[in-house]
PDB file of C-alpha atoms in Angstrom:
ATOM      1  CA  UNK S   2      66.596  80.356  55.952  1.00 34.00           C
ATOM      2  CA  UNK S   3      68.606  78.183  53.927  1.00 39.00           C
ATOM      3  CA  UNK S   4      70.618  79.266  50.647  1.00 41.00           C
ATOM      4  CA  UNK S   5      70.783  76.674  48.226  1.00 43.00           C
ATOM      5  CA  UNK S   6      74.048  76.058  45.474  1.00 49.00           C
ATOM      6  CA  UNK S   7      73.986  77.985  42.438  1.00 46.00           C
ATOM      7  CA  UNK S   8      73.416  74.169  40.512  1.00 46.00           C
ATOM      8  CA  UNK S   9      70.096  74.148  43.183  1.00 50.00           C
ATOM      9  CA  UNK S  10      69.075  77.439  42.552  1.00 45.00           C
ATOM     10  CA  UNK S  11      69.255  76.484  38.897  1.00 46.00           C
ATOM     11  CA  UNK S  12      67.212  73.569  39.018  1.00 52.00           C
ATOM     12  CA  UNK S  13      64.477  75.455  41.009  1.00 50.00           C
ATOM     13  CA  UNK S  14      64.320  78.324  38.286  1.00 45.00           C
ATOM     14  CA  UNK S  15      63.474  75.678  35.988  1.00 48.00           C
ATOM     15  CA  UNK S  16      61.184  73.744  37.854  1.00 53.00           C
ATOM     16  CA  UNK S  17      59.823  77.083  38.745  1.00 51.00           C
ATOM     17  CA  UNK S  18      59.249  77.843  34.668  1.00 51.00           C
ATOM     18  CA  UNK S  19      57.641  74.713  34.704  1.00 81.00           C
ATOM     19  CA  UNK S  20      54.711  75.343  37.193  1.00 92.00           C
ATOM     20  CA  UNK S  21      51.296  76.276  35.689  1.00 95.00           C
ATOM     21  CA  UNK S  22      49.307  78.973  37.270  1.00 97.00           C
ATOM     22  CA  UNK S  23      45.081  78.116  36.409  1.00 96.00           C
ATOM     23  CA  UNK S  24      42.239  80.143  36.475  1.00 96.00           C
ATOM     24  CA  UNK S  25      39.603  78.917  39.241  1.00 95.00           C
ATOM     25  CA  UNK S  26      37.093  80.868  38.658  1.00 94.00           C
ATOM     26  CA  UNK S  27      36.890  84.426  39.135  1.00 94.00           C
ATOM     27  CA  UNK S  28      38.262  84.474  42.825  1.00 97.00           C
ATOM     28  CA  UNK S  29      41.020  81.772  42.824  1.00 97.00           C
ATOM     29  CA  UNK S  30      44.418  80.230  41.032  1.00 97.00           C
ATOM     30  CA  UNK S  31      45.711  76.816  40.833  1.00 97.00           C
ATOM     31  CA  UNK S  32      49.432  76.674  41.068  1.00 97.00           C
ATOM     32  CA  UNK S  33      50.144  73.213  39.373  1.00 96.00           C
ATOM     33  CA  UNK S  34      53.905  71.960  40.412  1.00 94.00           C
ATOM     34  CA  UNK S  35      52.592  68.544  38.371  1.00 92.00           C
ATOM     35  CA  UNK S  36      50.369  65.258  37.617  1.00 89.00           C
ATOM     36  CA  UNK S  37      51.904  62.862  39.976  1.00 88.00           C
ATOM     37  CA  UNK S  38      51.992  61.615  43.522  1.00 87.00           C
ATOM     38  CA  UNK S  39      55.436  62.607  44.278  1.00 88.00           C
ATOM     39  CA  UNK S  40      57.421  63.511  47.799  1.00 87.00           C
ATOM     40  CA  UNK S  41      59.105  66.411  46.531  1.00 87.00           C
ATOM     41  CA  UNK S  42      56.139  67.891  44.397  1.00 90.00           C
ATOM     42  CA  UNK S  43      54.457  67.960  47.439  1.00 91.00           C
ATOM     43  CA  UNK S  44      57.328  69.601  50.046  1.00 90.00           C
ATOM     44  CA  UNK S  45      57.456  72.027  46.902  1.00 91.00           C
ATOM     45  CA  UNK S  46      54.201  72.847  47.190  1.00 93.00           C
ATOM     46  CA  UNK S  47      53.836  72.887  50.921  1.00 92.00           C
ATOM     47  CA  UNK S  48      57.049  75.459  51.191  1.00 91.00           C
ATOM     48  CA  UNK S  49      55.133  78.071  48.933  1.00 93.00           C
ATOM     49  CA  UNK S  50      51.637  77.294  50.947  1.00 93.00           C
ATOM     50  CA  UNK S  51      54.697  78.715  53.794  1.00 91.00           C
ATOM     51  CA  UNK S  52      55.716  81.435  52.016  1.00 91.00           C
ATOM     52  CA  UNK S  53      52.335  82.974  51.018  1.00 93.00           C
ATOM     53  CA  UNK S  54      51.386  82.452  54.599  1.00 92.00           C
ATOM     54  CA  UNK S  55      54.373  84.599  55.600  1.00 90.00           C
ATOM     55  CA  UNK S  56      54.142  87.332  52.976  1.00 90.00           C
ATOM     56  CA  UNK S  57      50.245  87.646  53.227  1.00 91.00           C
ATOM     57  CA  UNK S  58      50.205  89.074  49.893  1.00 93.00           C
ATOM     58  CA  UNK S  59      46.989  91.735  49.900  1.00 94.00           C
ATOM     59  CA  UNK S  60      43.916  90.225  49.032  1.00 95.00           C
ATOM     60  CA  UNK S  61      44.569  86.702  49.218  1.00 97.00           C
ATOM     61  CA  UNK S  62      42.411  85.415  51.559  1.00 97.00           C
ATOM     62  CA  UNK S  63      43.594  81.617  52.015  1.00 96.00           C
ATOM     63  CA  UNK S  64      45.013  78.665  50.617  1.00 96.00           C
ATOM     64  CA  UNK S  65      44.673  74.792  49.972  1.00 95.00           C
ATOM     65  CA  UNK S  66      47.454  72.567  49.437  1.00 95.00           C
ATOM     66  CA  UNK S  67      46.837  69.321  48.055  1.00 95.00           C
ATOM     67  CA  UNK S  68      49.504  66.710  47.063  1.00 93.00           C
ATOM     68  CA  UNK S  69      50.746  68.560  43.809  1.00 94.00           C
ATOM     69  CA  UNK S  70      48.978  71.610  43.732  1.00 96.00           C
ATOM     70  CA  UNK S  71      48.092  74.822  46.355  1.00 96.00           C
ATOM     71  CA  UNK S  72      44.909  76.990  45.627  1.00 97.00           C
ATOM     72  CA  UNK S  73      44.737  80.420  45.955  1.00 98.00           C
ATOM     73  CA  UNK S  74      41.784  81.947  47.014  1.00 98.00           C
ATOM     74  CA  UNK S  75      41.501  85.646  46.589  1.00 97.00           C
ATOM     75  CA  UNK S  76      39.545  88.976  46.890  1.00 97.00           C
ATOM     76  CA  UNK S  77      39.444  90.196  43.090  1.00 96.00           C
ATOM     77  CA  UNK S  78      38.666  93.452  43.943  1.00 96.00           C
ATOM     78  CA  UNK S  79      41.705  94.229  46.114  1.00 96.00           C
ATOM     79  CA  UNK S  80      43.999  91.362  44.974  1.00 96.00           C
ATOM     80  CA  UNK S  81      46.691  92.955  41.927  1.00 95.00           C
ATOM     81  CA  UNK S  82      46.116  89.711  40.062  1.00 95.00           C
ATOM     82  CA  UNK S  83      49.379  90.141  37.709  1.00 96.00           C
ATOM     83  CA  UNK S  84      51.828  90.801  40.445  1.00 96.00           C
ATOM     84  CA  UNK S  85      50.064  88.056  42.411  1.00 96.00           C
ATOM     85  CA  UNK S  86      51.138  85.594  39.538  1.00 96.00           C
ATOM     86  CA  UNK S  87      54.399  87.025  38.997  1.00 95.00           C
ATOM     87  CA  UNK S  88      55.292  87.080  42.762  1.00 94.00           C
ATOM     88  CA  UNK S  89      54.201  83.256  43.053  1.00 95.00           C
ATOM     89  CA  UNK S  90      56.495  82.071  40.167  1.00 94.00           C
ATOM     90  CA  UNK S  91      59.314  84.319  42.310  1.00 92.00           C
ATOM     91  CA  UNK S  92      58.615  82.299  45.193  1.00 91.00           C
ATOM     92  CA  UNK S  93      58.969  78.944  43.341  1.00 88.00           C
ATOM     93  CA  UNK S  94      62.082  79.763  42.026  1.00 83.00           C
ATOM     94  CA  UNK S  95      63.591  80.770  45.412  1.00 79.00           C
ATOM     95  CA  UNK S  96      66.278  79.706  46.946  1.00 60.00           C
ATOM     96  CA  UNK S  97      64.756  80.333  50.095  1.00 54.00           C
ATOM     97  CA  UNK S  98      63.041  77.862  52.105  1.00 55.00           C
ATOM     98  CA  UNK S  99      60.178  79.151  54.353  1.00 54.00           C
ATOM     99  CA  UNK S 100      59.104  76.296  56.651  1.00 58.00           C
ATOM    100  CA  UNK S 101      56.281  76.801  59.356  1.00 58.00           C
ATOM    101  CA  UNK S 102      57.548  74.768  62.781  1.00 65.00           C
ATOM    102  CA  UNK S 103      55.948  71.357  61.114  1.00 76.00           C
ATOM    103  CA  UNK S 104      54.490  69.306  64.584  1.00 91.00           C
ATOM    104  CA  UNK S 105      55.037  65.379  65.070  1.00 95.00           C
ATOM    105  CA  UNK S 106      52.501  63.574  66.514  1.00 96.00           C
ATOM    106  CA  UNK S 107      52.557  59.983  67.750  1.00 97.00           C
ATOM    107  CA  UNK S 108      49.103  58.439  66.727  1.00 98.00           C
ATOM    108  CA  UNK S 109      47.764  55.444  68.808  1.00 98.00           C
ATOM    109  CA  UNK S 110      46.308  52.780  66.876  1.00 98.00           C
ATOM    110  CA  UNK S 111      44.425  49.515  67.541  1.00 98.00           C
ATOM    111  CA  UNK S 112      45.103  47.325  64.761  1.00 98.00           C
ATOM    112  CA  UNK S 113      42.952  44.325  63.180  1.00 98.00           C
ATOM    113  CA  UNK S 114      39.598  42.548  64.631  1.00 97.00           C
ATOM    114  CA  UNK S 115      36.962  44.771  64.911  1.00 96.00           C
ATOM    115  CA  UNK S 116      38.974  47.948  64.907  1.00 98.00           C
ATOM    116  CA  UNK S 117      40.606  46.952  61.190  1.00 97.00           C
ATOM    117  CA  UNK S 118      38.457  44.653  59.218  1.00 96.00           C
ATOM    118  CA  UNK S 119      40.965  44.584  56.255  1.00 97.00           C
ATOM    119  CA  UNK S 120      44.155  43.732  58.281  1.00 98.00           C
ATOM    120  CA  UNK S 121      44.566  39.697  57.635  1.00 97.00           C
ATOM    121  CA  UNK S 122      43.482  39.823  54.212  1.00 97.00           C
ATOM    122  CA  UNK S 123      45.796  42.616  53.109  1.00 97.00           C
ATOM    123  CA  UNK S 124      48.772  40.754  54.980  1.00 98.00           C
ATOM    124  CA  UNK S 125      47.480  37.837  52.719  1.00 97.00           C
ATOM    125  CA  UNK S 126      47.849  39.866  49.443  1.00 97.00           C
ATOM    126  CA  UNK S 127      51.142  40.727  50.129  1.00 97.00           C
ATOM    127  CA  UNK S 128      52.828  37.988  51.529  1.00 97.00           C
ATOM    128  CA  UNK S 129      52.792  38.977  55.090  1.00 98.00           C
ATOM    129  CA  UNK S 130      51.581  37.755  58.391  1.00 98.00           C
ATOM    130  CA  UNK S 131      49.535  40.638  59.943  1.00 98.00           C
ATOM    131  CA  UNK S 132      52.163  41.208  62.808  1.00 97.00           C
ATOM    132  CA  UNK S 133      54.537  41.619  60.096  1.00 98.00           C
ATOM    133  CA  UNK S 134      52.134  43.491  58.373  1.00 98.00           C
ATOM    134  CA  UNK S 135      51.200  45.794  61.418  1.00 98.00           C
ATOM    135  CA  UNK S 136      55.209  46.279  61.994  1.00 97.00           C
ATOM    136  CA  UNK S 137      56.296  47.614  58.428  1.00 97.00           C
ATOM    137  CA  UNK S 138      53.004  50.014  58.745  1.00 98.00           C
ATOM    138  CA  UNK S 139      53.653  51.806  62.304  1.00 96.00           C
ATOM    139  CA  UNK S 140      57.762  51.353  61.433  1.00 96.00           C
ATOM    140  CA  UNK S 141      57.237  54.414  58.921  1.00 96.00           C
ATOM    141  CA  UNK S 142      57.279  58.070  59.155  1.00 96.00           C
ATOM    142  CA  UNK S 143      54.400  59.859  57.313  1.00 96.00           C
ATOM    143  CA  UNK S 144      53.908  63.400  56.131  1.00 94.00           C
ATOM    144  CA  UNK S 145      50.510  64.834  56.152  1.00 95.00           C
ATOM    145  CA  UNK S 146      50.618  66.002  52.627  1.00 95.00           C
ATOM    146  CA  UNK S 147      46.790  67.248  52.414  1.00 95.00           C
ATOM    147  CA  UNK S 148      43.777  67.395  54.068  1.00 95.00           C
ATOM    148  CA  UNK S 149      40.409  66.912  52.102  1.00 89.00           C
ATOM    149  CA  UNK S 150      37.606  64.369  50.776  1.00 87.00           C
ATOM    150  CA  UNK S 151      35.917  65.292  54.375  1.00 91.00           C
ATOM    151  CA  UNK S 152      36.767  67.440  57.391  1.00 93.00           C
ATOM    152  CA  UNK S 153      39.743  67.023  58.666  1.00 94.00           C
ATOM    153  CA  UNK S 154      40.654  63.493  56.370  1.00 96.00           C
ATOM    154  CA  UNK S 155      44.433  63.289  56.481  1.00 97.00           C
ATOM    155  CA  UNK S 156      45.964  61.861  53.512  1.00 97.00           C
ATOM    156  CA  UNK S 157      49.835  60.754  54.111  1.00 96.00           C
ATOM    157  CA  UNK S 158      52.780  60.167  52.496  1.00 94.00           C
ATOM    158  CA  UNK S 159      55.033  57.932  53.115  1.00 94.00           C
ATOM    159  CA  UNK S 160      53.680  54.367  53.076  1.00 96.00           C
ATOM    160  CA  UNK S 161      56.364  51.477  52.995  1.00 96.00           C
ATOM    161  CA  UNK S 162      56.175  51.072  48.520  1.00 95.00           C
ATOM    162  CA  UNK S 163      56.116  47.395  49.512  1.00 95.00           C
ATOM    163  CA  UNK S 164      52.553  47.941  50.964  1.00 97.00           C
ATOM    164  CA  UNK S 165      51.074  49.719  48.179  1.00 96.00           C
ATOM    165  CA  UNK S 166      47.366  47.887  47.323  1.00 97.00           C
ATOM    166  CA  UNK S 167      44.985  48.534  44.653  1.00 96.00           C
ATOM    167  CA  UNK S 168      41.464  49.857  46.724  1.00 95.00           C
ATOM    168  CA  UNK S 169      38.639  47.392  46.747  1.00 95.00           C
ATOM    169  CA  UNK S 170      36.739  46.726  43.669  1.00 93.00           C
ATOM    170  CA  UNK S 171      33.364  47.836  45.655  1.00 93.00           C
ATOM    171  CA  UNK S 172      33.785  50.524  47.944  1.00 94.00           C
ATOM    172  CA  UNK S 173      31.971  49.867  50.900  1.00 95.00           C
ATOM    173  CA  UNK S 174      28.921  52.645  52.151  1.00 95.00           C
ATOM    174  CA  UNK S 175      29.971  53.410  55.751  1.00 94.00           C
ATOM    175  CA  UNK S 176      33.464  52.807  57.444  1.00 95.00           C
ATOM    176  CA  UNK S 177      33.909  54.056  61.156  1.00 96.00           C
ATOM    177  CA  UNK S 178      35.454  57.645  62.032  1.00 96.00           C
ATOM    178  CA  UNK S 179      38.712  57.675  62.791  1.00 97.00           C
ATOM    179  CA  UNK S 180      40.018  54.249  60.522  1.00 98.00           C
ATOM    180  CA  UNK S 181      43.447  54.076  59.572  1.00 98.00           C
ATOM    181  CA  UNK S 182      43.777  52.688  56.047  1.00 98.00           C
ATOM    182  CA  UNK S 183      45.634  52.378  52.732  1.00 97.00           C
ATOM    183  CA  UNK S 184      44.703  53.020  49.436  1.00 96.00           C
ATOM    184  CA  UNK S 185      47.226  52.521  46.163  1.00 95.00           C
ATOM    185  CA  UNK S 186      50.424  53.767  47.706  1.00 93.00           C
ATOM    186  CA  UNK S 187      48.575  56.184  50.022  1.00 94.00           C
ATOM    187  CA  UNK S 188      47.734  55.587  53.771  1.00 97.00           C
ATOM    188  CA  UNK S 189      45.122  57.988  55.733  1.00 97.00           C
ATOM    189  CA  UNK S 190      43.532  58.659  58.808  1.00 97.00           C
ATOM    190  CA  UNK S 191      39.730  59.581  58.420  1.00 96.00           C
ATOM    191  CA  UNK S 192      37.551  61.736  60.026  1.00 95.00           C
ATOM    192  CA  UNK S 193      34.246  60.626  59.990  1.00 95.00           C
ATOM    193  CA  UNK S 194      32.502  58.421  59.083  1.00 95.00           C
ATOM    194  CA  UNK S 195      31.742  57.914  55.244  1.00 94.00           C
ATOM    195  CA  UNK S 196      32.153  55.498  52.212  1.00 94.00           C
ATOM    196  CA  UNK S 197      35.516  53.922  51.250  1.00 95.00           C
ATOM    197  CA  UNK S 198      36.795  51.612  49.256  1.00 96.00           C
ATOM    198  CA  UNK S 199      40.424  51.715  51.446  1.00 97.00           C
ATOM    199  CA  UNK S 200      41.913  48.997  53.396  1.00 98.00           C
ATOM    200  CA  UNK S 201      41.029  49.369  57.046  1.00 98.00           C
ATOM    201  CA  UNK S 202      43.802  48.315  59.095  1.00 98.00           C
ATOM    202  CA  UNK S 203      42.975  49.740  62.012  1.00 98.00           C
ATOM    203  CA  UNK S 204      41.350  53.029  64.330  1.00 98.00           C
ATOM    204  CA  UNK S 205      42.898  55.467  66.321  1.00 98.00           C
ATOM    205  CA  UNK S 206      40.956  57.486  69.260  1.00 98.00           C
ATOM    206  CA  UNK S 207      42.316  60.587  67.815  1.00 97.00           C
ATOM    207  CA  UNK S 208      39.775  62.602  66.794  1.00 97.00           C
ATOM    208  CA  UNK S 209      41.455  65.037  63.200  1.00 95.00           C
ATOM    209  CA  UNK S 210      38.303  66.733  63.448  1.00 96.00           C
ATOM    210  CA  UNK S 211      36.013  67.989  66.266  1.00 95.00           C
ATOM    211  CA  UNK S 212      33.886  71.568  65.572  1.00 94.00           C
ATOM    212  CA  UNK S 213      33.415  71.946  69.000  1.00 92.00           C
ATOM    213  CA  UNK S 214      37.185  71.837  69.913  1.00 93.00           C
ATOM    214  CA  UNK S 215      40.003  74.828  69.377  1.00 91.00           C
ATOM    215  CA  UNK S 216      41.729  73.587  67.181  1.00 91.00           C
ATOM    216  CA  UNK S 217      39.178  71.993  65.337  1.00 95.00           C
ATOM    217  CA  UNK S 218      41.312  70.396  63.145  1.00 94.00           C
ATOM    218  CA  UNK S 219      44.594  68.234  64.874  1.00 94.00           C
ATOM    219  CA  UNK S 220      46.638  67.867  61.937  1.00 94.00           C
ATOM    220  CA  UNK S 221      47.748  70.121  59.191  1.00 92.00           C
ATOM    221  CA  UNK S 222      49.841  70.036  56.214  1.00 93.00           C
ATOM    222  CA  UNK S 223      53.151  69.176  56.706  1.00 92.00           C
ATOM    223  CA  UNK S 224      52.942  67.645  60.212  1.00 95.00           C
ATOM    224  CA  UNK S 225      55.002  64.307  60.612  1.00 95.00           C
ATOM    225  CA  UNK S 226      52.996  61.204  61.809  1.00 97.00           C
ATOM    226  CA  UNK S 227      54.122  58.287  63.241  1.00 97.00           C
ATOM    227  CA  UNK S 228      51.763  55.303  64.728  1.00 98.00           C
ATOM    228  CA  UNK S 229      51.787  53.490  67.851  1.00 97.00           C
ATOM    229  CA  UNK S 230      49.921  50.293  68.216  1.00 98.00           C
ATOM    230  CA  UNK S 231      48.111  49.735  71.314  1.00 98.00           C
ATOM    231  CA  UNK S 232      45.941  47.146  72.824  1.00 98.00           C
ATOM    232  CA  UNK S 233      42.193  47.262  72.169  1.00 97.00           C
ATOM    233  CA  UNK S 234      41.439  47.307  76.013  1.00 97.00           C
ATOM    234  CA  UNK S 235      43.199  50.327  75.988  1.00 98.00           C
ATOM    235  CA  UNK S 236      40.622  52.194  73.356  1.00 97.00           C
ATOM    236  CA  UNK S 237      37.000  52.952  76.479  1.00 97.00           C
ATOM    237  CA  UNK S 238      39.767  54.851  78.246  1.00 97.00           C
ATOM    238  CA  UNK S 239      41.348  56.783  75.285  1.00 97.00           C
ATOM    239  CA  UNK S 240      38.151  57.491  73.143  1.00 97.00           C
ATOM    240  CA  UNK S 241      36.682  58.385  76.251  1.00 97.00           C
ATOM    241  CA  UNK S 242      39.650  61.395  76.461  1.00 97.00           C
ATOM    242  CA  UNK S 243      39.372  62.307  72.713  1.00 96.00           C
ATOM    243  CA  UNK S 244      35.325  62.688  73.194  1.00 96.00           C
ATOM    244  CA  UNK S 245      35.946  65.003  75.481  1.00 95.00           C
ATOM    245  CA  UNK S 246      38.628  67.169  73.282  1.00 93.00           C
ATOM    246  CA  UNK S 247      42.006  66.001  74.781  1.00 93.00           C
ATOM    247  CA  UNK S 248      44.194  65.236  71.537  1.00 92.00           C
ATOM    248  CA  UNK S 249      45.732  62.227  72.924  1.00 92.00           C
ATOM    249  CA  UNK S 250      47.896  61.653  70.376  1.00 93.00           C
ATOM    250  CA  UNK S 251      51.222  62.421  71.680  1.00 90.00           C
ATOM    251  CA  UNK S 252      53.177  65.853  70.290  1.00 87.00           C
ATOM    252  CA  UNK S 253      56.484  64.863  70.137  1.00 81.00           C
ATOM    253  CA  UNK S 254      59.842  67.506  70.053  1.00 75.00           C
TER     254      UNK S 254
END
């Protein structure tokens, strides 16, 4: 628990005054901290995705977080709907910070060739050899600020700003499981496989998503990413492991 200065606790009663709470349907909310792609919209609404989780308020029955908003699903006929609202706009404006133990992971990725069809030509766009390239992309820390388009689909934060690329004017049908791309000034890791109009710079072994497994999903909200290139002889050996459930990717302290 951390208390914040009486200028901080200010500036989160305002912010707080400034969130929008939206019906979804008869059995949900929207809690709307804003319109943007933003850092701290997100760690804002990640930290009351926290708090619910630790109040368990009665009759919500589970939450989404996306990038700037966290949906609240609910039983309406044992959830108190006004003191629901009210107690979410308490949260927001607290000064305390509830943070569940967020996990780092250290991904493994084989980048380029095969594995990353998009690699060379992105480096082109931007200047860059692809070793350069490939350097600035696993030198960054990333946030897993939502999962979603498909099971398990981790979108990240924190792509270098000097990477950012407009996605491809024509999407293509079918990109592997598992590719490691960028999109605008958003990097992922996907799931399985499915259209995309992303830049594929790469594949991991690391399977985000396996029904059969416990857990079934790898990464959550919150959890700190960092990637690891590794040689493509490397991958029969690995993907081997992650077909059979190990995680692979390393959890780091």
């Amino acid at each position: 628990m951390t208390r914040a200065t009486p200028a901080e606790a200010g500036e989160k009663a305002a912010a707080a005054s400034e969130i929008r709470l939206l019906s979804f349907g008869d059995t949900a909310l929207t809690v709307e901290f804003g319109s943007v792609i933003d850092a701290g919209l997100n760690a804002r609404v990640l930290a009351l995705d926290a708090a619910l989780a630790s109040e368990a308020p009665r009759g919500v029955l589970e939450t989404v977080p996306t990038y700037r908003s966290l949906l609240v699903i609910f039983d309406p006929l044992v959830v108190d709907l006004p003191g629901l609202k009210t107690r979410i706009r308490a949260l927001a404006a607290s000064d305390i910070a509830v943070k569940r133990s967020a996990r780092r992971w250290r991904v493994p990725v084989v980048y380029g060739g095969a594995f990353g069809m998009d690699l060379e030509a992105t480096a082109a766009v931007h200047g860059l050899s692809a070793e350069e390239l490939i350097g600035r992309h696993q030198g960054a820390t990333y946030t897993v600020a939502m999962i979603g388009f498909m099971p398990g689909f981790a979108y990240l934060s924190g792509l270098d700003p000097a990477l950012a690329t407009p996605r491809r004017p024509e999407p293509r049908q079918l990109v592997p499981a598992q590719s490691v791309s960028i999109g605008g000034a958003q990097c992922a890791i996907s799931s399985v496989e499915g259209p995309s109009g992303w830049h594929m710079l790469g594949r991991t072994p690391v399977r985000g998503f396996m029904p059969q497994r416990e857990p079934v999903f790898l990464y959550e909200p919150g959890d700190a990413i960092r990637f690891e290139r590794i040689a493509a002889d490397e991958w029969p050996a690995l993907d081997q492991r992650a077909a059979a459930g190990e995680p692979v990717a390393v959890s780091e302290p």
